[in-house]
mmCIF file of C-alpha atoms in Angstrom:
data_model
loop_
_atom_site.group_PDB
_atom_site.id
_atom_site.type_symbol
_atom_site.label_atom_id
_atom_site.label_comp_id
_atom_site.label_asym_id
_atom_site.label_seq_id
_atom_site.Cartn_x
_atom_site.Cartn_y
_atom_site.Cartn_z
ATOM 1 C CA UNK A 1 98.293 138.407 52.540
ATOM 2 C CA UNK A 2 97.050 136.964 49.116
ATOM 3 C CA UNK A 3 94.442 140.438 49.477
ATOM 4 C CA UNK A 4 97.369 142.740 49.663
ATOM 5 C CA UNK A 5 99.446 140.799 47.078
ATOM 6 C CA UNK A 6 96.174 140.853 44.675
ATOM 7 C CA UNK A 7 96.138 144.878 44.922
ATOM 8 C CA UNK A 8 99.926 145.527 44.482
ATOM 9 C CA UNK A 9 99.892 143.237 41.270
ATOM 10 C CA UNK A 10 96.592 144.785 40.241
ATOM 11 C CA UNK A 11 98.235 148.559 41.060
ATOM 12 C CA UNK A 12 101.585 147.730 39.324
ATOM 13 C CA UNK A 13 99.902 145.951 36.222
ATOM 14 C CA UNK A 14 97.449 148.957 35.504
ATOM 15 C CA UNK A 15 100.420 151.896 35.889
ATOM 16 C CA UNK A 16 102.499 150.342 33.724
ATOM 17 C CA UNK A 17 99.858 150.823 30.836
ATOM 18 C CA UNK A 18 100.369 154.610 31.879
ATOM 19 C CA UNK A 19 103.870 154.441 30.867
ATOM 20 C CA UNK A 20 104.605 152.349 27.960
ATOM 21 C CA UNK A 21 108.297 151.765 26.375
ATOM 22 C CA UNK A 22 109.680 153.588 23.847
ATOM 23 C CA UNK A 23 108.279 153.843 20.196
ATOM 24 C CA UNK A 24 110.221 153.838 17.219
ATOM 25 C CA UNK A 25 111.957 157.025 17.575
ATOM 26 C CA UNK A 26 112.055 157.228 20.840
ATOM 27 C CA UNK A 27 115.004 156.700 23.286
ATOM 28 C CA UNK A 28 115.248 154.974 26.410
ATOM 29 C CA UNK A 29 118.633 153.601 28.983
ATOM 30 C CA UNK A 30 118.415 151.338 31.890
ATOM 31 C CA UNK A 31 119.906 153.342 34.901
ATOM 32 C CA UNK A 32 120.328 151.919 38.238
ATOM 33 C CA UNK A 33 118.271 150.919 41.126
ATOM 34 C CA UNK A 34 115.349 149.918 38.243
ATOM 35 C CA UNK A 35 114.916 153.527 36.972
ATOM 36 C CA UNK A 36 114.989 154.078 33.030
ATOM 37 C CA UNK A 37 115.436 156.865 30.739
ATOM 38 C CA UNK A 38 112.661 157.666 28.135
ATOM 39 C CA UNK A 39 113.184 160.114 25.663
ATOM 40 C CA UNK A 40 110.004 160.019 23.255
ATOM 41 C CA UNK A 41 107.437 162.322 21.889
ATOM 42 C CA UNK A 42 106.231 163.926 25.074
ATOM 43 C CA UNK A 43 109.815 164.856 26.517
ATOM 44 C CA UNK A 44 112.225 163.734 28.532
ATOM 45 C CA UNK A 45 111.547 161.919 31.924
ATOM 46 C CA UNK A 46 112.386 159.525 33.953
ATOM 47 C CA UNK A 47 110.288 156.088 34.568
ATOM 48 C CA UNK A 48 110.601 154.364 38.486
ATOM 49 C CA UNK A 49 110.419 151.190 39.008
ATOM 50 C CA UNK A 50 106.566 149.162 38.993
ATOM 51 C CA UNK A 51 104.808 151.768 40.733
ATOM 52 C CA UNK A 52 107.200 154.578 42.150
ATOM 53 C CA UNK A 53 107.807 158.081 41.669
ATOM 54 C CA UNK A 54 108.279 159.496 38.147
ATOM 55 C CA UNK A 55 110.038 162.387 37.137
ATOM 56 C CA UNK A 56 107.582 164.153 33.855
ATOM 57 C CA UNK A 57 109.282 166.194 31.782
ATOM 58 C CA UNK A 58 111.392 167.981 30.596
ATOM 59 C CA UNK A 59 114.695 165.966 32.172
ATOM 60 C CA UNK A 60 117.014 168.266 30.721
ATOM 61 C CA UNK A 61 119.980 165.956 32.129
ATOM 62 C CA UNK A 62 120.995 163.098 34.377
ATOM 63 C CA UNK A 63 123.909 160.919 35.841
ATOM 64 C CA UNK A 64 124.137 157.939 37.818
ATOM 65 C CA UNK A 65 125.839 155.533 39.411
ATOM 66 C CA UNK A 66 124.810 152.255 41.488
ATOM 67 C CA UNK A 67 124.062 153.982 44.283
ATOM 68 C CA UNK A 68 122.607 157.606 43.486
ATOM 69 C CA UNK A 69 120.894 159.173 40.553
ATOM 70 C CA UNK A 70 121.344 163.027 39.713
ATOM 71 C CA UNK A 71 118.508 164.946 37.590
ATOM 72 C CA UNK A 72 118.150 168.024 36.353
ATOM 73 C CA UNK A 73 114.791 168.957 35.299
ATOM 74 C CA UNK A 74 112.432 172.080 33.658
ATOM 75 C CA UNK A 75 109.296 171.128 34.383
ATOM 76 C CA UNK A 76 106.201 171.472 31.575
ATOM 77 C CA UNK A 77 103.164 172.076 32.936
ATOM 78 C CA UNK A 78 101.317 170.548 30.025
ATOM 79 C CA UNK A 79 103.029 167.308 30.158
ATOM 80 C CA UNK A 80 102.627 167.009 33.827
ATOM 81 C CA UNK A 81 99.212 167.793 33.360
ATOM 82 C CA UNK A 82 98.516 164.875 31.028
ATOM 83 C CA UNK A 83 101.073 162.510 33.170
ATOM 84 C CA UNK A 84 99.148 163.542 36.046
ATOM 85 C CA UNK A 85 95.477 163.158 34.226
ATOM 86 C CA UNK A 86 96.434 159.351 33.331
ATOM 87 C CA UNK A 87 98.158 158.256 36.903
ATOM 88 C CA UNK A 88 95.076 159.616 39.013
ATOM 89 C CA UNK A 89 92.525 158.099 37.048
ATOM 90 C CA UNK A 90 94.063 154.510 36.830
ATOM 91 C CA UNK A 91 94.689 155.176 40.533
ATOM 92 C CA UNK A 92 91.409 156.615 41.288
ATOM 93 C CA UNK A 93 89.626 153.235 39.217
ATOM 94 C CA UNK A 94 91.298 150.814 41.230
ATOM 95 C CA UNK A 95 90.912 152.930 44.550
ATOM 96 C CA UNK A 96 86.712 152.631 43.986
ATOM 97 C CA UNK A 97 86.955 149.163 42.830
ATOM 98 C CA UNK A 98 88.775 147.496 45.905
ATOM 99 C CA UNK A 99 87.255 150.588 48.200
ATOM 100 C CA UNK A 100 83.806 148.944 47.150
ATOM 101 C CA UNK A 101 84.699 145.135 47.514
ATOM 102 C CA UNK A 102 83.408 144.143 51.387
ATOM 103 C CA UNK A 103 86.147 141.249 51.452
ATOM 104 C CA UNK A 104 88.731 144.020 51.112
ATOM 105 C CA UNK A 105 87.089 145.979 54.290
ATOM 106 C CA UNK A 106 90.675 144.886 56.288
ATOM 107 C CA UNK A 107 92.558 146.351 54.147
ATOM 108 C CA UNK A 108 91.726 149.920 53.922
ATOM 109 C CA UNK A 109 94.906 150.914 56.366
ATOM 110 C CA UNK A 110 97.214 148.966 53.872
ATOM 111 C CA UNK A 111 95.420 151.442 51.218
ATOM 112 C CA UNK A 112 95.383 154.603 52.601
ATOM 113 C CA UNK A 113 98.838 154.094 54.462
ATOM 114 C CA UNK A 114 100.684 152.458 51.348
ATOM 115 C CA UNK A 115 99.501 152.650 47.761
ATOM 116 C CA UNK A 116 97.236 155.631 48.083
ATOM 117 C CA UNK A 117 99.013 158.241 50.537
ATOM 118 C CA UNK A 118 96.910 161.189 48.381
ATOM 119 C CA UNK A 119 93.604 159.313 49.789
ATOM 120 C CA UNK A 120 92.018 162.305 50.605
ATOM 121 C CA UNK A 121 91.990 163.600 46.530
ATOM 122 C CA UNK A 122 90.556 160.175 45.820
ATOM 123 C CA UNK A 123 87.928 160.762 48.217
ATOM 124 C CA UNK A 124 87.541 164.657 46.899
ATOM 125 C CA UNK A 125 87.017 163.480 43.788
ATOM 126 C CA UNK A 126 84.439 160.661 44.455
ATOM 127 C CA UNK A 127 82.460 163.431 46.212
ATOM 128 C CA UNK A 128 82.339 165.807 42.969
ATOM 129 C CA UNK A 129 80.419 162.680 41.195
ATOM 130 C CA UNK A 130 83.472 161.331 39.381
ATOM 131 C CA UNK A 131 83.015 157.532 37.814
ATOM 132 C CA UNK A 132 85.088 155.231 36.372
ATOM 133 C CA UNK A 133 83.772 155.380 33.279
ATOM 134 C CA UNK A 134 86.056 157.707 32.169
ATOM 135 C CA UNK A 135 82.934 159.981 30.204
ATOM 136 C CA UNK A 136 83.577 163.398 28.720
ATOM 137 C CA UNK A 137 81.700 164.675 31.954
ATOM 138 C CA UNK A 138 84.582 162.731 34.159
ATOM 139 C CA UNK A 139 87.461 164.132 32.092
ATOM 140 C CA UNK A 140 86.233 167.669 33.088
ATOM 141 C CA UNK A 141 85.962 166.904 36.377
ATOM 142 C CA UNK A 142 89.236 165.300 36.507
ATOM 143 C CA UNK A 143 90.561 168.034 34.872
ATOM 144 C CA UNK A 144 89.558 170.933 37.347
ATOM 145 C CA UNK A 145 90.852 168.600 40.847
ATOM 146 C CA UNK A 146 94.131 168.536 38.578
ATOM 147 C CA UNK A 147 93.436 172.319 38.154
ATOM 148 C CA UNK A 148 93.150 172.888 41.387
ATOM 149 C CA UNK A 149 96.164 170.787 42.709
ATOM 150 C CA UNK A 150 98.706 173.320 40.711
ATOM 151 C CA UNK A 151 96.964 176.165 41.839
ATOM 152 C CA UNK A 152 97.196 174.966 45.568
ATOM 153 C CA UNK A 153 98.877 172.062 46.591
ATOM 154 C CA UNK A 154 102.170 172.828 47.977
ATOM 155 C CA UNK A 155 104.113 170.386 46.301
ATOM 156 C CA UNK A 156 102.971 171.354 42.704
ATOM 157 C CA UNK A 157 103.341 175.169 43.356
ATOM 158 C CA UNK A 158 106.795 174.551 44.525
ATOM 159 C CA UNK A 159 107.639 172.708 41.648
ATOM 160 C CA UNK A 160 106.493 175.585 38.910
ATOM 161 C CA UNK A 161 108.011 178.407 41.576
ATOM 162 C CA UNK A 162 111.620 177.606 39.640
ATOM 163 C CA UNK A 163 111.916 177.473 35.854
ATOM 164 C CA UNK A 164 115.294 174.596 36.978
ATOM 165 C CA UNK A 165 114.696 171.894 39.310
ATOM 166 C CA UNK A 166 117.246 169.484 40.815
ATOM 167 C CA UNK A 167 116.672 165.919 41.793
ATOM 168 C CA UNK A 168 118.674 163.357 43.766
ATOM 169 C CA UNK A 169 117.163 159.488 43.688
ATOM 170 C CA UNK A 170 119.305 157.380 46.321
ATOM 171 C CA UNK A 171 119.081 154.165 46.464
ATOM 172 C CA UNK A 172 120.512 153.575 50.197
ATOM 173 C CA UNK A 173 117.248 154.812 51.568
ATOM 174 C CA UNK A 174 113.321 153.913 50.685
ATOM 175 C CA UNK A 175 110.748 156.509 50.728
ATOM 176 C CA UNK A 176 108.571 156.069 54.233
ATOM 177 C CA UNK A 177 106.001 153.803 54.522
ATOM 178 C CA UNK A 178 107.021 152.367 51.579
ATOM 179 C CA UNK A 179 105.409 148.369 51.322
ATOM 180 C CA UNK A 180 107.539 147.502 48.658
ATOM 181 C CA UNK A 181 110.782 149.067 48.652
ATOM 182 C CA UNK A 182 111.559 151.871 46.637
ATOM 183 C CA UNK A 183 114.821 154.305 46.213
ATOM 184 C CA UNK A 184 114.134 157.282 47.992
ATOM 185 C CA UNK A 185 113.488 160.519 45.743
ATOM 186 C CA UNK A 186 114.447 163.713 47.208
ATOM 187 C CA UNK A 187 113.477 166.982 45.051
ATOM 188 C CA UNK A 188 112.425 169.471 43.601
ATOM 189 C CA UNK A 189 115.187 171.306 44.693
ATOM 190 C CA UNK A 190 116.304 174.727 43.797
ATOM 191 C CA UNK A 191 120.210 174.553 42.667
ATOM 192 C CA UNK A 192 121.120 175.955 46.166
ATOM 193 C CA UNK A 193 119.261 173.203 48.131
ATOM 194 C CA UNK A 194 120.383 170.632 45.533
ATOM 195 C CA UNK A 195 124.046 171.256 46.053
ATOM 196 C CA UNK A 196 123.526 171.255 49.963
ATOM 197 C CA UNK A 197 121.460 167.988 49.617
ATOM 198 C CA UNK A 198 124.166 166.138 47.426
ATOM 199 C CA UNK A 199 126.617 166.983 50.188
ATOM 200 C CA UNK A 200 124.500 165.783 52.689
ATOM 201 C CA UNK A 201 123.624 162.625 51.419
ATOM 202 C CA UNK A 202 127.771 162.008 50.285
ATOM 203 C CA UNK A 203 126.740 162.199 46.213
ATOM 204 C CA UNK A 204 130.184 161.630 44.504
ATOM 205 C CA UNK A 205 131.510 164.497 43.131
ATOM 206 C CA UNK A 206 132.621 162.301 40.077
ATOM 207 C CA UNK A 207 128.644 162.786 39.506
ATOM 208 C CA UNK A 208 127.797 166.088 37.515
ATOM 209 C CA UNK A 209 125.089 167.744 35.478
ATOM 210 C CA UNK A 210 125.747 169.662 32.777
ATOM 211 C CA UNK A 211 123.526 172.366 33.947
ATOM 212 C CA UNK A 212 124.561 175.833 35.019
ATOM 213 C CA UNK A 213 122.954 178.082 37.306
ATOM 214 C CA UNK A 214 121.081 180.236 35.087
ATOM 215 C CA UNK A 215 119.834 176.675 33.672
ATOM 216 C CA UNK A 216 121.457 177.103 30.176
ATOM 217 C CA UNK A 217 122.828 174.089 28.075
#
């Protein structure tokens, strides 16, 4: 137990230097279910709590209440790019140190099954020769498995398919598998699936986004 409470703290404490608070400038609100608005020089977006899912910019807008959050989104390929570049390689770093420590040998279930569900990249990219010294040679490398992910993955080529995506973050329900507890995140959705979703999951219509279909201000 002290193992698995050594890599969460270890995994929260390093992602947290990925996303740092707001600068002067810069905007951020507390919404619910720990989620925070940050408004600062690389866009819009919204932060999770510790460790969970982020929404990169550009969150166009949002509304919440204590039980569900509503985002609209236009996603920048750039910025998810460089969010994207920063999360896998703090990931990746602490994925090769505790992969290499033998007294951590039990725990490579609670790994793969928990904190790193995309174990299979991390592995991918160990093959190509990445370290974690974070060289020019290793930012290349990162750079073309990112590439490749938005050229291929399904989840990144659904995302950039629509120049609007729609986002519902409830916090009744935790994403699967989760070991700590986090809101579960449904999305992208097109406006069609999003408005079938919200209905589904009972999102009050007192809710809104100020967002209309052609995704116009």
């Amino acid at each position: 137990m002290m193992v698995i409470k050594s890599i969460i703290l270890a995994m929260m404490t390093a992602l947290v230097a990925v996303s740092c608070g707001p600068g002067f400038g810069d905007v951020s609100r507390d919404l619910s279910g720990g989620y925070e608005y940050l408004y600062e020089g690389s866009g819009a977006r919204l932060l999770g709590p510790s460790w969970g899912r982020q929404i990169y910019p550009k969150v166009v807008d949002y509304d919440f209440d204590s039980t569900f959050i509503i985002v609209v989104q236009k996603p920048s390929l750039s910025d998810y790019k460089a969010f994207l570049h920063g999360k896998l390689s703090i990931e990746y770093g602490v994925f090769i140190d505790y992969e290499d420590e033998n007294t951590l040998k039990i725990d490579v279930d609670f790994l793969e099954r928990y904190l790193f569900p995309d174990s299979i990249l991390y592995r991918n990219m160990q093959s190509r020769g990445i370290s974690t010294t974070r060289s020019t040679a290793d930012f290349n490398l990162m750079q073309s498995v990112i590439d490749s992910l938005f050229q291929y993955d399904p989840y990144y080529v659904d995302l950039f398919s629509r120049p609007v995506n729609y986002w519902i973050i409830s916090h009744r329900e935790q994403n699967e598998h989760d070991y700590i507890p986090m809101s579960k995140v449904y999305g992208p959705y097109s406006r069609e699936d999003y408005l079938k979703k919200r209905k589904e999951l009972g999102v009050p219509e007192e809710l809104t986004l100020k967002l209309d279909e052609d995704g116009d201000k």
